[in-house]
PDB file of N, CA, C and O in Angstrom, chain B, residues numbered from 101:
ATOM      1  N   GLY B 101      -2.986 -12.445  14.487  1.00  0.00           N
ATOM      2  CA  GLY B 101      -3.469 -12.308  13.146  1.00  0.00           C
ATOM      3  C   GLY B 101      -2.863 -13.357  12.238  1.00  0.00           C
ATOM      4  O   GLY B 101      -1.952 -14.091  12.621  1.00  0.00           O
ATOM      5  N   GLU B 102      -3.388 -13.411  11.031  1.00  0.00           N
ATOM      6  CA  GLU B 102      -2.899 -14.342  10.026  1.00  0.00           C
ATOM      7  C   GLU B 102      -2.879 -13.642   8.682  1.00  0.00           C
ATOM      8  O   GLU B 102      -3.547 -12.627   8.484  1.00  0.00           O
ATOM      9  N   SER B 103      -2.102 -14.198   7.757  1.00  0.00           N
ATOM     10  CA  SER B 103      -2.039 -13.628   6.419  1.00  0.00           C
ATOM     11  C   SER B 103      -3.385 -13.732   5.743  1.00  0.00           C
ATOM     12  O   SER B 103      -4.098 -14.725   5.897  1.00  0.00           O
ATOM     13  N   ALA B 104      -3.726 -12.714   5.001  1.00  0.00           N
ATOM     14  CA  ALA B 104      -4.978 -12.720   4.247  1.00  0.00           C
ATOM     15  C   ALA B 104      -4.816 -13.594   3.012  1.00  0.00           C
ATOM     16  O   ALA B 104      -3.702 -13.818   2.539  1.00  0.00           O
ATOM     17  N   GLY B 105      -5.931 -14.082   2.497  1.00  0.00           N
ATOM     18  CA  GLY B 105      -5.909 -14.892   1.293  1.00  0.00           C
ATOM     19  C   GLY B 105      -5.504 -14.085   0.073  1.00  0.00           C
ATOM     20  O   GLY B 105      -5.551 -12.855   0.083  1.00  0.00           O
ATOM     21  N   SER B 106      -5.109 -14.784  -0.970  1.00  0.00           N
ATOM     22  CA  SER B 106      -4.615 -14.119  -2.177  1.00  0.00           C
ATOM     23  C   SER B 106      -5.682 -13.237  -2.825  1.00  0.00           C
ATOM     24  O   SER B 106      -5.341 -12.227  -3.440  1.00  0.00           O
ATOM     25  N   ASP B 107      -6.955 -13.589  -2.704  1.00  0.00           N
ATOM     26  CA  ASP B 107      -8.005 -12.752  -3.275  1.00  0.00           C
ATOM     27  C   ASP B 107      -8.091 -11.401  -2.577  1.00  0.00           C
ATOM     28  O   ASP B 107      -8.309 -10.374  -3.219  1.00  0.00           O
ATOM     29  N   ILE B 108      -7.919 -11.411  -1.264  1.00  0.00           N
ATOM     30  CA  ILE B 108      -7.936 -10.166  -0.489  1.00  0.00           C
ATOM     31  C   ILE B 108      -6.709  -9.324  -0.832  1.00  0.00           C
ATOM     32  O   ILE B 108      -6.825  -8.117  -1.045  1.00  0.00           O
ATOM     33  N   VAL B 109      -5.538  -9.953  -0.885  1.00  0.00           N
ATOM     34  CA  VAL B 109      -4.301  -9.236  -1.223  1.00  0.00           C
ATOM     35  C   VAL B 109      -4.411  -8.641  -2.624  1.00  0.00           C
ATOM     36  O   VAL B 109      -3.995  -7.504  -2.850  1.00  0.00           O
ATOM     37  N   ASP B 110      -4.967  -9.398  -3.558  1.00  0.00           N
ATOM     38  CA  ASP B 110      -5.126  -8.895  -4.928  1.00  0.00           C
ATOM     39  C   ASP B 110      -6.046  -7.680  -4.986  1.00  0.00           C
ATOM     40  O   ASP B 110      -5.815  -6.767  -5.779  1.00  0.00           O
ATOM     41  N   THR B 111      -7.080  -7.660  -4.160  1.00  0.00           N
ATOM     42  CA  THR B 111      -7.987  -6.506  -4.122  1.00  0.00           C
ATOM     43  C   THR B 111      -7.246  -5.262  -3.647  1.00  0.00           C
ATOM     44  O   THR B 111      -7.389  -4.188  -4.230  1.00  0.00           O
ATOM     45  N   TRP B 112      -6.453  -5.409  -2.587  1.00  0.00           N
ATOM     46  CA  TRP B 112      -5.646  -4.283  -2.098  1.00  0.00           C
ATOM     47  C   TRP B 112      -4.638  -3.858  -3.167  1.00  0.00           C
ATOM     48  O   TRP B 112      -4.484  -2.668  -3.439  1.00  0.00           O
ATOM     49  N   ARG B 113      -3.951  -4.831  -3.771  1.00  0.00           N
ATOM     50  CA  ARG B 113      -2.929  -4.526  -4.785  1.00  0.00           C
ATOM     51  C   ARG B 113      -3.529  -3.725  -5.932  1.00  0.00           C
ATOM     52  O   ARG B 113      -2.940  -2.739  -6.374  1.00  0.00           O
ATOM     53  N   GLN B 114      -4.681  -4.135  -6.413  1.00  0.00           N
ATOM     54  CA  GLN B 114      -5.325  -3.446  -7.522  1.00  0.00           C
ATOM     55  C   GLN B 114      -5.668  -2.000  -7.148  1.00  0.00           C
ATOM     56  O   GLN B 114      -5.429  -1.082  -7.934  1.00  0.00           O
ATOM     57  N   ALA B 115      -6.221  -1.799  -5.966  1.00  0.00           N
ATOM     58  CA  ALA B 115      -6.581  -0.442  -5.531  1.00  0.00           C
ATOM     59  C   ALA B 115      -5.343   0.449  -5.432  1.00  0.00           C
ATOM     60  O   ALA B 115      -5.378   1.615  -5.828  1.00  0.00           O
ATOM     61  N   ILE B 116      -4.250  -0.103  -4.904  1.00  0.00           N
ATOM     62  CA  ILE B 116      -3.013   0.681  -4.759  1.00  0.00           C
ATOM     63  C   ILE B 116      -2.423   1.000  -6.118  1.00  0.00           C
ATOM     64  O   ILE B 116      -1.984   2.127  -6.350  1.00  0.00           O
ATOM     65  N   GLN B 117      -2.402   0.026  -7.025  1.00  0.00           N
ATOM     66  CA  GLN B 117      -1.846   0.266  -8.349  1.00  0.00           C
ATOM     67  C   GLN B 117      -2.645   1.311  -9.120  1.00  0.00           C
ATOM     68  O   GLN B 117      -2.074   2.123  -9.848  1.00  0.00           O
ATOM     69  N   ILE B 118      -3.951   1.291  -8.962  1.00  0.00           N
ATOM     70  CA  ILE B 118      -4.780   2.319  -9.603  1.00  0.00           C
ATOM     71  C   ILE B 118      -4.439   3.692  -9.041  1.00  0.00           C
ATOM     72  O   ILE B 118      -4.338   4.663  -9.791  1.00  0.00           O
ATOM     73  N   ALA B 119      -4.261   3.777  -7.719  1.00  0.00           N
ATOM     74  CA  ALA B 119      -3.918   5.061  -7.090  1.00  0.00           C
ATOM     75  C   ALA B 119      -2.560   5.574  -7.553  1.00  0.00           C
ATOM     76  O   ALA B 119      -2.355   6.784  -7.646  1.00  0.00           O
ATOM     77  N   LEU B 120      -1.635   4.670  -7.841  1.00  0.00           N
ATOM     78  CA  LEU B 120      -0.289   5.078  -8.235  1.00  0.00           C
ATOM     79  C   LEU B 120      -0.144   5.309  -9.738  1.00  0.00           C
ATOM     80  O   LEU B 120       0.902   5.770 -10.197  1.00  0.00           O
ATOM     81  N   ALA B 121      -1.180   4.992 -10.501  1.00  0.00           N
ATOM     82  CA  ALA B 121      -1.123   5.207 -11.949  1.00  0.00           C
ATOM     83  C   ALA B 121      -0.830   6.677 -12.237  1.00  0.00           C
ATOM     84  O   ALA B 121      -1.348   7.566 -11.562  1.00  0.00           O
ATOM     85  N   ASP B 122      -0.019   6.917 -13.218  1.00  0.00           N
ATOM     86  CA  ASP B 122       0.337   8.278 -13.623  1.00  0.00           C
ATOM     87  C   ASP B 122       1.073   9.053 -12.538  1.00  0.00           C
ATOM     88  O   ASP B 122       0.991  10.280 -12.484  1.00  0.00           O
ATOM     89  N   THR B 123       1.794   8.340 -11.672  1.00  0.00           N
ATOM     90  CA  THR B 123       2.654   8.991 -10.683  1.00  0.00           C
ATOM     91  C   THR B 123       4.078   8.487 -10.898  1.00  0.00           C
ATOM     92  O   THR B 123       4.311   7.586 -11.704  1.00  0.00           O
ATOM     93  N   ALA B 124       5.007   9.064 -10.187  1.00  0.00           N
ATOM     94  CA  ALA B 124       6.401   8.635 -10.250  1.00  0.00           C
ATOM     95  C   ALA B 124       6.698   7.623  -9.143  1.00  0.00           C
ATOM     96  O   ALA B 124       7.813   7.568  -8.625  1.00  0.00           O
ATOM     97  N   PHE B 125       5.685   6.822  -8.786  1.00  0.00           N
ATOM     98  CA  PHE B 125       5.818   5.832  -7.722  1.00  0.00           C
ATOM     99  C   PHE B 125       5.288   4.500  -8.225  1.00  0.00           C
ATOM    100  O   PHE B 125       4.357   4.462  -9.030  1.00  0.00           O
ATOM    101  N   SER B 126       5.883   3.402  -7.751  1.00  0.00           N
ATOM    102  CA  SER B 126       5.400   2.082  -8.134  1.00  0.00           C
ATOM    103  C   SER B 126       5.280   1.198  -6.900  1.00  0.00           C
ATOM    104  O   SER B 126       6.014   1.352  -5.923  1.00  0.00           O
ATOM    105  N   LEU B 127       4.350   0.287  -6.974  1.00  0.00           N
ATOM    106  CA  LEU B 127       4.139  -0.662  -5.886  1.00  0.00           C
ATOM    107  C   LEU B 127       5.148  -1.797  -6.001  1.00  0.00           C
ATOM    108  O   LEU B 127       5.228  -2.464  -7.032  1.00  0.00           O
ATOM    109  N   VAL B 128       5.916  -2.012  -4.938  1.00  0.00           N
ATOM    110  CA  VAL B 128       6.877  -3.116  -4.892  1.00  0.00           C
ATOM    111  C   VAL B 128       6.177  -4.373  -4.392  1.00  0.00           C
ATOM    112  O   VAL B 128       6.298  -5.441  -4.991  1.00  0.00           O
ATOM    113  N   GLU B 129       5.453  -4.237  -3.304  1.00  0.00           N
ATOM    114  CA  GLU B 129       4.770  -5.380  -2.686  1.00  0.00           C
ATOM    115  C   GLU B 129       3.699  -4.869  -1.737  1.00  0.00           C
ATOM    116  O   GLU B 129       3.776  -3.745  -1.243  1.00  0.00           O
ATOM    117  N   VAL B 130       2.712  -5.697  -1.492  1.00  0.00           N
ATOM    118  CA  VAL B 130       1.695  -5.399  -0.489  1.00  0.00           C
ATOM    119  C   VAL B 130       1.507  -6.655   0.356  1.00  0.00           C
ATOM    120  O   VAL B 130       1.465  -7.771  -0.161  1.00  0.00           O
ATOM    121  N   ALA B 131       1.396  -6.451   1.651  1.00  0.00           N
ATOM    122  CA  ALA B 131       1.146  -7.547   2.589  1.00  0.00           C
ATOM    123  C   ALA B 131      -0.112  -7.190   3.374  1.00  0.00           C
ATOM    124  O   ALA B 131      -0.288  -6.046   3.792  1.00  0.00           O
ATOM    125  N   VAL B 132      -0.981  -8.175   3.572  1.00  0.00           N
ATOM    126  CA  VAL B 132      -2.232  -7.947   4.287  1.00  0.00           C
ATOM    127  C   VAL B 132      -2.383  -9.003   5.365  1.00  0.00           C
ATOM    128  O   VAL B 132      -2.240 -10.199   5.111  1.00  0.00           O
ATOM    129  N   THR B 133      -2.673  -8.540   6.569  1.00  0.00           N
ATOM    130  CA  THR B 133      -2.902  -9.423   7.710  1.00  0.00           C
ATOM    131  C   THR B 133      -4.345  -9.267   8.161  1.00  0.00           C
ATOM    132  O   THR B 133      -4.863  -8.154   8.246  1.00  0.00           O
ATOM    133  N   LYS B 134      -4.988 -10.390   8.448  1.00  0.00           N
ATOM    134  CA  LYS B 134      -6.332 -10.366   9.005  1.00  0.00           C
ATOM    135  C   LYS B 134      -6.227 -10.374  10.524  1.00  0.00           C
ATOM    136  O   LYS B 134      -5.544 -11.215  11.109  1.00  0.00           O
ATOM    137  N   LEU B 135      -6.909  -9.429  11.147  1.00  0.00           N
ATOM    138  CA  LEU B 135      -6.939  -9.316  12.601  1.00  0.00           C
ATOM    139  C   LEU B 135      -8.404  -9.376  13.017  1.00  0.00           C
ATOM    140  O   LEU B 135      -9.059  -8.341  13.139  1.00  0.00           O
ATOM    141  N   GLY B 136      -8.915 -10.574  13.234  1.00  0.00           N
ATOM    142  CA  GLY B 136     -10.347 -10.721  13.489  1.00  0.00           C
ATOM    143  C   GLY B 136     -11.106 -10.361  12.232  1.00  0.00           C
ATOM    144  O   GLY B 136     -10.850 -10.924  11.168  1.00  0.00           O
ATOM    145  N   ARG B 137     -12.053  -9.412  12.345  1.00  0.00           N
ATOM    146  CA  ARG B 137     -12.805  -8.961  11.170  1.00  0.00           C
ATOM    147  C   ARG B 137     -12.106  -7.839  10.421  1.00  0.00           C
ATOM    148  O   ARG B 137     -12.531  -7.476   9.324  1.00  0.00           O
ATOM    149  N   SER B 138     -11.053  -7.289  10.983  1.00  0.00           N
ATOM    150  CA  SER B 138     -10.366  -6.176  10.332  1.00  0.00           C
ATOM    151  C   SER B 138      -9.138  -6.658   9.551  1.00  0.00           C
ATOM    152  O   SER B 138      -8.666  -7.782   9.721  1.00  0.00           O
ATOM    153  N   GLN B 139      -8.650  -5.779   8.702  1.00  0.00           N
ATOM    154  CA  GLN B 139      -7.470  -6.073   7.898  1.00  0.00           C
ATOM    155  C   GLN B 139      -6.443  -4.972   8.089  1.00  0.00           C
ATOM    156  O   GLN B 139      -6.789  -3.803   8.258  1.00  0.00           O
ATOM    157  N   PHE B 140      -5.173  -5.362   8.058  1.00  0.00           N
ATOM    158  CA  PHE B 140      -4.069  -4.419   8.149  1.00  0.00           C
ATOM    159  C   PHE B 140      -3.192  -4.629   6.922  1.00  0.00           C
ATOM    160  O   PHE B 140      -2.628  -5.706   6.731  1.00  0.00           O
ATOM    161  N   ALA B 141      -3.080  -3.600   6.094  1.00  0.00           N
ATOM    162  CA  ALA B 141      -2.298  -3.687   4.863  1.00  0.00           C
ATOM    163  C   ALA B 141      -1.048  -2.827   4.969  1.00  0.00           C
ATOM    164  O   ALA B 141      -1.078  -1.722   5.511  1.00  0.00           O
ATOM    165  N   VAL B 142       0.048  -3.354   4.441  1.00  0.00           N
ATOM    166  CA  VAL B 142       1.302  -2.604   4.353  1.00  0.00           C
ATOM    167  C   VAL B 142       1.706  -2.593   2.889  1.00  0.00           C
ATOM    168  O   VAL B 142       1.868  -3.645   2.270  1.00  0.00           O
ATOM    169  N   ALA B 143       1.868  -1.398   2.343  1.00  0.00           N
ATOM    170  CA  ALA B 143       2.281  -1.242   0.952  1.00  0.00           C
ATOM    171  C   ALA B 143       3.724  -0.744   0.918  1.00  0.00           C
ATOM    172  O   ALA B 143       4.065   0.257   1.548  1.00  0.00           O
ATOM    173  N   TYR B 144       4.554  -1.454   0.181  1.00  0.00           N
ATOM    174  CA  TYR B 144       5.945  -1.048  -0.034  1.00  0.00           C
ATOM    175  C   TYR B 144       5.983  -0.347  -1.382  1.00  0.00           C
ATOM    176  O   TYR B 144       5.739  -0.965  -2.418  1.00  0.00           O
ATOM    177  N   ILE B 145       6.290   0.953  -1.365  1.00  0.00           N
ATOM    178  CA  ILE B 145       6.209   1.787  -2.556  1.00  0.00           C
ATOM    179  C   ILE B 145       7.570   2.395  -2.851  1.00  0.00           C
ATOM    180  O   ILE B 145       8.251   2.914  -1.966  1.00  0.00           O
ATOM    181  N   ARG B 146       7.946   2.314  -4.133  1.00  0.00           N
ATOM    182  CA  ARG B 146       9.239   2.838  -4.558  1.00  0.00           C
ATOM    183  C   ARG B 146       9.047   4.134  -5.363  1.00  0.00           C
ATOM    184  O   ARG B 146       8.351   4.136  -6.378  1.00  0.00           O
ATOM    185  N   PRO B 147       9.661   5.228  -4.910  1.00  0.00           N
ATOM    186  CA  PRO B 147       9.669   6.440  -5.732  1.00  0.00           C
ATOM    187  C   PRO B 147      10.712   6.285  -6.841  1.00  0.00           C
ATOM    188  O   PRO B 147      11.777   5.709  -6.619  1.00  0.00           O
ATOM    189  N   GLU B 148      10.404   6.798  -8.031  1.00  0.00           N
ATOM    190  CA  GLU B 148      11.354   6.707  -9.138  1.00  0.00           C
ATOM    191  C   GLU B 148      12.548   7.636  -8.941  1.00  0.00           C
ATOM    192  O   GLU B 148      13.607   7.431  -9.535  1.00  0.00           O
ATOM    193  N   ALA B 149      12.373   8.652  -8.107  1.00  0.00           N
ATOM    194  CA  ALA B 149      13.435   9.619  -7.827  1.00  0.00           C
ATOM    195  C   ALA B 149      13.206  10.149  -6.415  1.00  0.00           C
ATOM    196  O   ALA B 149      12.114  10.008  -5.866  1.00  0.00           O
ATOM    197  N   PRO B 150      14.238  10.760  -5.828  1.00  0.00           N
ATOM    198  CA  PRO B 150      14.023  11.368  -4.510  1.00  0.00           C
ATOM    199  C   PRO B 150      12.832  12.336  -4.562  1.00  0.00           C
ATOM    200  O   PRO B 150      12.638  13.054  -5.543  1.00  0.00           O
ATOM    201  N   ALA B 151      12.047  12.337  -3.487  1.00  0.00           N
ATOM    202  CA  ALA B 151      10.846  13.172  -3.461  1.00  0.00           C
ATOM    203  C   ALA B 151      10.768  13.905  -2.129  1.00  0.00           C
ATOM    204  O   ALA B 151      11.135  13.350  -1.093  1.00  0.00           O
ATOM    205  N   PRO B 152      10.291  15.152  -2.147  1.00  0.00           N
ATOM    206  CA  PRO B 152      10.129  15.894  -0.896  1.00  0.00           C
ATOM    207  C   PRO B 152       8.994  15.284  -0.069  1.00  0.00           C
ATOM    208  O   PRO B 152       8.121  14.590  -0.591  1.00  0.00           O
ATOM    209  N   VAL B 153       9.035  15.560   1.209  1.00  0.00           N
ATOM    210  CA  VAL B 153       8.065  14.973   2.125  1.00  0.00           C
ATOM    211  C   VAL B 153       6.633  15.371   1.776  1.00  0.00           C
ATOM    212  O   VAL B 153       5.714  14.580   1.990  1.00  0.00           O
ATOM    213  N   ASP B 154       6.424  16.553   1.256  1.00  0.00           N
ATOM    214  CA  ASP B 154       5.078  16.964   0.845  1.00  0.00           C
ATOM    215  C   ASP B 154       4.529  16.038  -0.236  1.00  0.00           C
ATOM    216  O   ASP B 154       3.345  15.702  -0.233  1.00  0.00           O
ATOM    217  N   THR B 155       5.389  15.633  -1.153  1.00  0.00           N
ATOM    218  CA  THR B 155       4.982  14.706  -2.210  1.00  0.00           C
ATOM    219  C   THR B 155       4.676  13.334  -1.625  1.00  0.00           C
ATOM    220  O   THR B 155       3.700  12.694  -2.018  1.00  0.00           O
ATOM    221  N   LEU B 156       5.504  12.879  -0.691  1.00  0.00           N
ATOM    222  CA  LEU B 156       5.262  11.585  -0.052  1.00  0.00           C
ATOM    223  C   LEU B 156       3.931  11.594   0.699  1.00  0.00           C
ATOM    224  O   LEU B 156       3.184  10.617   0.657  1.00  0.00           O
ATOM    225  N   ASP B 157       3.641  12.686   1.377  1.00  0.00           N
ATOM    226  CA  ASP B 157       2.366  12.804   2.087  1.00  0.00           C
ATOM    227  C   ASP B 157       1.188  12.800   1.109  1.00  0.00           C
ATOM    228  O   ASP B 157       0.151  12.197   1.386  1.00  0.00           O
ATOM    229  N   ALA B 158       1.347  13.467  -0.025  1.00  0.00           N
ATOM    230  CA  ALA B 158       0.282  13.510  -1.022  1.00  0.00           C
ATOM    231  C   ALA B 158       0.025  12.115  -1.599  1.00  0.00           C
ATOM    232  O   ALA B 158      -1.125  11.735  -1.822  1.00  0.00           O
ATOM    233  N   ILE B 159       1.084  11.364  -1.834  1.00  0.00           N
ATOM    234  CA  ILE B 159       0.925   9.995  -2.334  1.00  0.00           C
ATOM    235  C   ILE B 159       0.245   9.133  -1.270  1.00  0.00           C
ATOM    236  O   ILE B 159      -0.630   8.329  -1.592  1.00  0.00           O
ATOM    237  N   ARG B 160       0.634   9.292  -0.023  1.00  0.00           N
ATOM    238  CA  ARG B 160       0.006   8.539   1.073  1.00  0.00           C
ATOM    239  C   ARG B 160      -1.502   8.832   1.119  1.00  0.00           C
ATOM    240  O   ARG B 160      -2.302   7.907   1.261  1.00  0.00           O
ATOM    241  N   GLU B 161      -1.891  10.086   1.003  1.00  0.00           N
ATOM    242  CA  GLU B 161      -3.302  10.465   1.021  1.00  0.00           C
ATOM    243  C   GLU B 161      -4.039   9.901  -0.191  1.00  0.00           C
ATOM    244  O   GLU B 161      -5.168   9.425  -0.075  1.00  0.00           O
ATOM    245  N   ARG B 162      -3.399   9.960  -1.337  1.00  0.00           N
ATOM    246  CA  ARG B 162      -4.006   9.434  -2.571  1.00  0.00           C
ATOM    247  C   ARG B 162      -4.259   7.932  -2.457  1.00  0.00           C
ATOM    248  O   ARG B 162      -5.345   7.458  -2.792  1.00  0.00           O
ATOM    249  N   VAL B 163      -3.268   7.190  -1.987  1.00  0.00           N
ATOM    250  CA  VAL B 163      -3.407   5.742  -1.845  1.00  0.00           C
ATOM    251  C   VAL B 163      -4.446   5.412  -0.772  1.00  0.00           C
ATOM    252  O   VAL B 163      -5.290   4.539  -0.973  1.00  0.00           O
ATOM    253  N   ALA B 164      -4.386   6.099   0.350  1.00  0.00           N
ATOM    254  CA  ALA B 164      -5.349   5.848   1.425  1.00  0.00           C
ATOM    255  C   ALA B 164      -6.770   6.108   0.945  1.00  0.00           C
ATOM    256  O   ALA B 164      -7.680   5.344   1.267  1.00  0.00           O
ATOM    257  N   GLY B 165      -6.973   7.170   0.183  1.00  0.00           N
ATOM    258  CA  GLY B 165      -8.293   7.472  -0.351  1.00  0.00           C
ATOM    259  C   GLY B 165      -8.787   6.391  -1.297  1.00  0.00           C
ATOM    260  O   GLY B 165      -9.956   6.009  -1.258  1.00  0.00           O
ATOM    261  N   ALA B 166      -7.894   5.900  -2.147  1.00  0.00           N
ATOM    262  CA  ALA B 166      -8.270   4.856  -3.097  1.00  0.00           C
ATOM    263  C   ALA B 166      -8.580   3.539  -2.404  1.00  0.00           C
ATOM    264  O   ALA B 166      -9.356   2.731  -2.914  1.00  0.00           O
ATOM    265  N   CYS B 167      -7.977   3.323  -1.246  1.00  0.00           N
ATOM    266  CA  CYS B 167      -8.155   2.064  -0.522  1.00  0.00           C
ATOM    267  C   CYS B 167      -9.233   2.139   0.553  1.00  0.00           C
ATOM    268  O   CYS B 167      -9.523   1.135   1.204  1.00  0.00           O
ATOM    269  N   SER B 168      -9.820   3.295   0.744  1.00  0.00           N
ATOM    270  CA  SER B 168     -10.761   3.465   1.855  1.00  0.00           C
ATOM    271  C   SER B 168     -11.965   2.533   1.764  1.00  0.00           C
ATOM    272  O   SER B 168     -12.546   2.185   2.792  1.00  0.00           O
ATOM    273  N   GLY B 169     -12.349   2.126   0.575  1.00  0.00           N
ATOM    274  CA  GLY B 169     -13.506   1.256   0.440  1.00  0.00           C
ATOM    275  C   GLY B 169     -13.172  -0.211   0.232  1.00  0.00           C
ATOM    276  O   GLY B 169     -14.069  -1.025   0.012  1.00  0.00           O
ATOM    277  N   VAL B 170     -11.888  -0.560   0.298  1.00  0.00           N
ATOM    278  CA  VAL B 170     -11.499  -1.946   0.052  1.00  0.00           C
ATOM    279  C   VAL B 170     -12.082  -2.871   1.100  1.00  0.00           C
ATOM    280  O   VAL B 170     -12.645  -3.913   0.765  1.00  0.00           O
ATOM    281  N   HIS B 171     -11.955  -2.507   2.352  1.00  0.00           N
ATOM    282  CA  HIS B 171     -12.485  -3.325   3.439  1.00  0.00           C
ATOM    283  C   HIS B 171     -12.614  -2.462   4.683  1.00  0.00           C
ATOM    284  O   HIS B 171     -11.737  -1.652   4.983  1.00  0.00           O
ATOM    285  N   GLU B 172     -13.685  -2.635   5.385  1.00  0.00           N
ATOM    286  CA  GLU B 172     -13.860  -1.934   6.663  1.00  0.00           C
ATOM    287  C   GLU B 172     -14.219  -2.955   7.723  1.00  0.00           C
ATOM    288  O   GLU B 172     -15.056  -3.819   7.465  1.00  0.00           O
ATOM    289  N   PRO B 173     -13.639  -2.895   8.871  1.00  0.00           N
ATOM    290  CA  PRO B 173     -12.593  -1.949   9.267  1.00  0.00           C
ATOM    291  C   PRO B 173     -11.230  -2.387   8.743  1.00  0.00           C
ATOM    292  O   PRO B 173     -10.948  -3.578   8.604  1.00  0.00           O
ATOM    293  N   SER B 174     -10.400  -1.399   8.458  1.00  0.00           N
ATOM    294  CA  SER B 174      -9.043  -1.684   8.004  1.00  0.00           C
ATOM    295  C   SER B 174      -8.111  -0.547   8.382  1.00  0.00           C
ATOM    296  O   SER B 174      -8.535   0.552   8.740  1.00  0.00           O
ATOM    297  N   ARG B 175      -6.841  -0.849   8.289  1.00  0.00           N
ATOM    298  CA  ARG B 175      -5.775   0.132   8.537  1.00  0.00           C
ATOM    299  C   ARG B 175      -4.711  -0.124   7.500  1.00  0.00           C
ATOM    300  O   ARG B 175      -4.491  -1.264   7.092  1.00  0.00           O
ATOM    301  N   MET B 176      -4.050   0.934   7.071  1.00  0.00           N
ATOM    302  CA  MET B 176      -3.029   0.799   6.049  1.00  0.00           C
ATOM    303  C   MET B 176      -1.812   1.646   6.391  1.00  0.00           C
ATOM    304  O   MET B 176      -1.931   2.752   6.917  1.00  0.00           O
ATOM    305  N   GLU B 177      -0.662   1.113   6.085  1.00  0.00           N
ATOM    306  CA  GLU B 177       0.596   1.849   6.236  1.00  0.00           C
ATOM    307  C   GLU B 177       1.356   1.775   4.924  1.00  0.00           C
ATOM    308  O   GLU B 177       1.260   0.789   4.193  1.00  0.00           O
ATOM    309  N   ILE B 178       2.104   2.815   4.635  1.00  0.00           N
ATOM    310  CA  ILE B 178       2.968   2.840   3.457  1.00  0.00           C
ATOM    311  C   ILE B 178       4.404   2.927   3.921  1.00  0.00           C
ATOM    312  O   ILE B 178       4.751   3.740   4.777  1.00  0.00           O
ATOM    313  N   ILE B 179       5.228   2.080   3.345  1.00  0.00           N
ATOM    314  CA  ILE B 179       6.664   2.127   3.589  1.00  0.00           C
ATOM    315  C   ILE B 179       7.314   2.454   2.254  1.00  0.00           C
ATOM    316  O   ILE B 179       7.181   1.707   1.285  1.00  0.00           O
ATOM    317  N   TYR B 180       8.014   3.570   2.217  1.00  0.00           N
ATOM    318  CA  TYR B 180       8.729   3.952   1.002  1.00  0.00           C
ATOM    319  C   TYR B 180      10.075   3.247   1.005  1.00  0.00           C
ATOM    320  O   TYR B 180      10.782   3.242   2.013  1.00  0.00           O
ATOM    321  N   THR B 181      10.422   2.654  -0.124  1.00  0.00           N
ATOM    322  CA  THR B 181      11.654   1.884  -0.207  1.00  0.00           C
ATOM    323  C   THR B 181      12.303   2.091  -1.572  1.00  0.00           C
ATOM    324  O   THR B 181      11.622   2.330  -2.570  1.00  0.00           O
ATOM    325  N   GLY B 182      13.612   1.995  -1.596  1.00  0.00           N
ATOM    326  CA  GLY B 182      14.332   2.106  -2.857  1.00  0.00           C
ATOM    327  C   GLY B 182      14.880   0.778  -3.314  1.00  0.00           C
ATOM    328  O   GLY B 182      15.300   0.644  -4.463  1.00  0.00           O
ATOM    329  N   ASN B 183      14.886  -0.203  -2.438  1.00  0.00           N
ATOM    330  CA  ASN B 183      15.505  -1.481  -2.757  1.00  0.00           C
ATOM    331  C   ASN B 183      14.572  -2.633  -2.451  1.00  0.00           C
ATOM    332  O   ASN B 183      13.763  -2.573  -1.525  1.00  0.00           O
ATOM    333  N   TYR B 184      14.698  -3.666  -3.231  1.00  0.00           N
ATOM    334  CA  TYR B 184      13.963  -4.897  -2.970  1.00  0.00           C
ATOM    335  C   TYR B 184      14.883  -5.835  -2.220  1.00  0.00           C
ATOM    336  O   TYR B 184      16.052  -5.891  -2.602  1.00  0.00           O
ATOM    337  N   PRO B 185      14.504  -6.559  -1.222  1.00  0.00           N
ATOM    338  CA  PRO B 185      13.169  -6.549  -0.637  1.00  0.00           C
ATOM    339  C   PRO B 185      13.069  -5.597   0.542  1.00  0.00           C
ATOM    340  O   PRO B 185      13.485  -5.928   1.652  1.00  0.00           O
ATOM    341  N   TYR B 186      12.534  -4.454   0.308  1.00  0.00           N
ATOM    342  CA  TYR B 186      12.050  -3.520   1.323  1.00  0.00           C
ATOM    343  C   TYR B 186      13.122  -2.960   2.235  1.00  0.00           C
ATOM    344  O   TYR B 186      12.818  -2.630   3.381  1.00  0.00           O
ATOM    345  N   ALA B 187      14.331  -2.840   1.797  1.00  0.00           N
ATOM    346  CA  ALA B 187      15.389  -2.316   2.675  1.00  0.00           C
ATOM    347  C   ALA B 187      15.878  -0.971   2.186  1.00  0.00           C
ATOM    348  O   ALA B 187      16.766  -0.377   2.797  1.00  0.00           O
TER     349      ALA B 187
END
């Protein structure tokens, strides 16, 4: 695979930021790789405070739902992080 162009990354970033609006989570970074015709996105998301796993799962579902129409076929993963860069 190869890195996606900035226009593709910006589309994913916008969808994720919209999904996280009015939540206690913020997008740190998003990386998108092109794998043939499909895309694989990884979102690094920072919770503002410790959160129970049920909340993390709900945020994952919310973001995945918001991104479902960004590109098909695609796959997305969320990595929760408290520190930049992603550690």
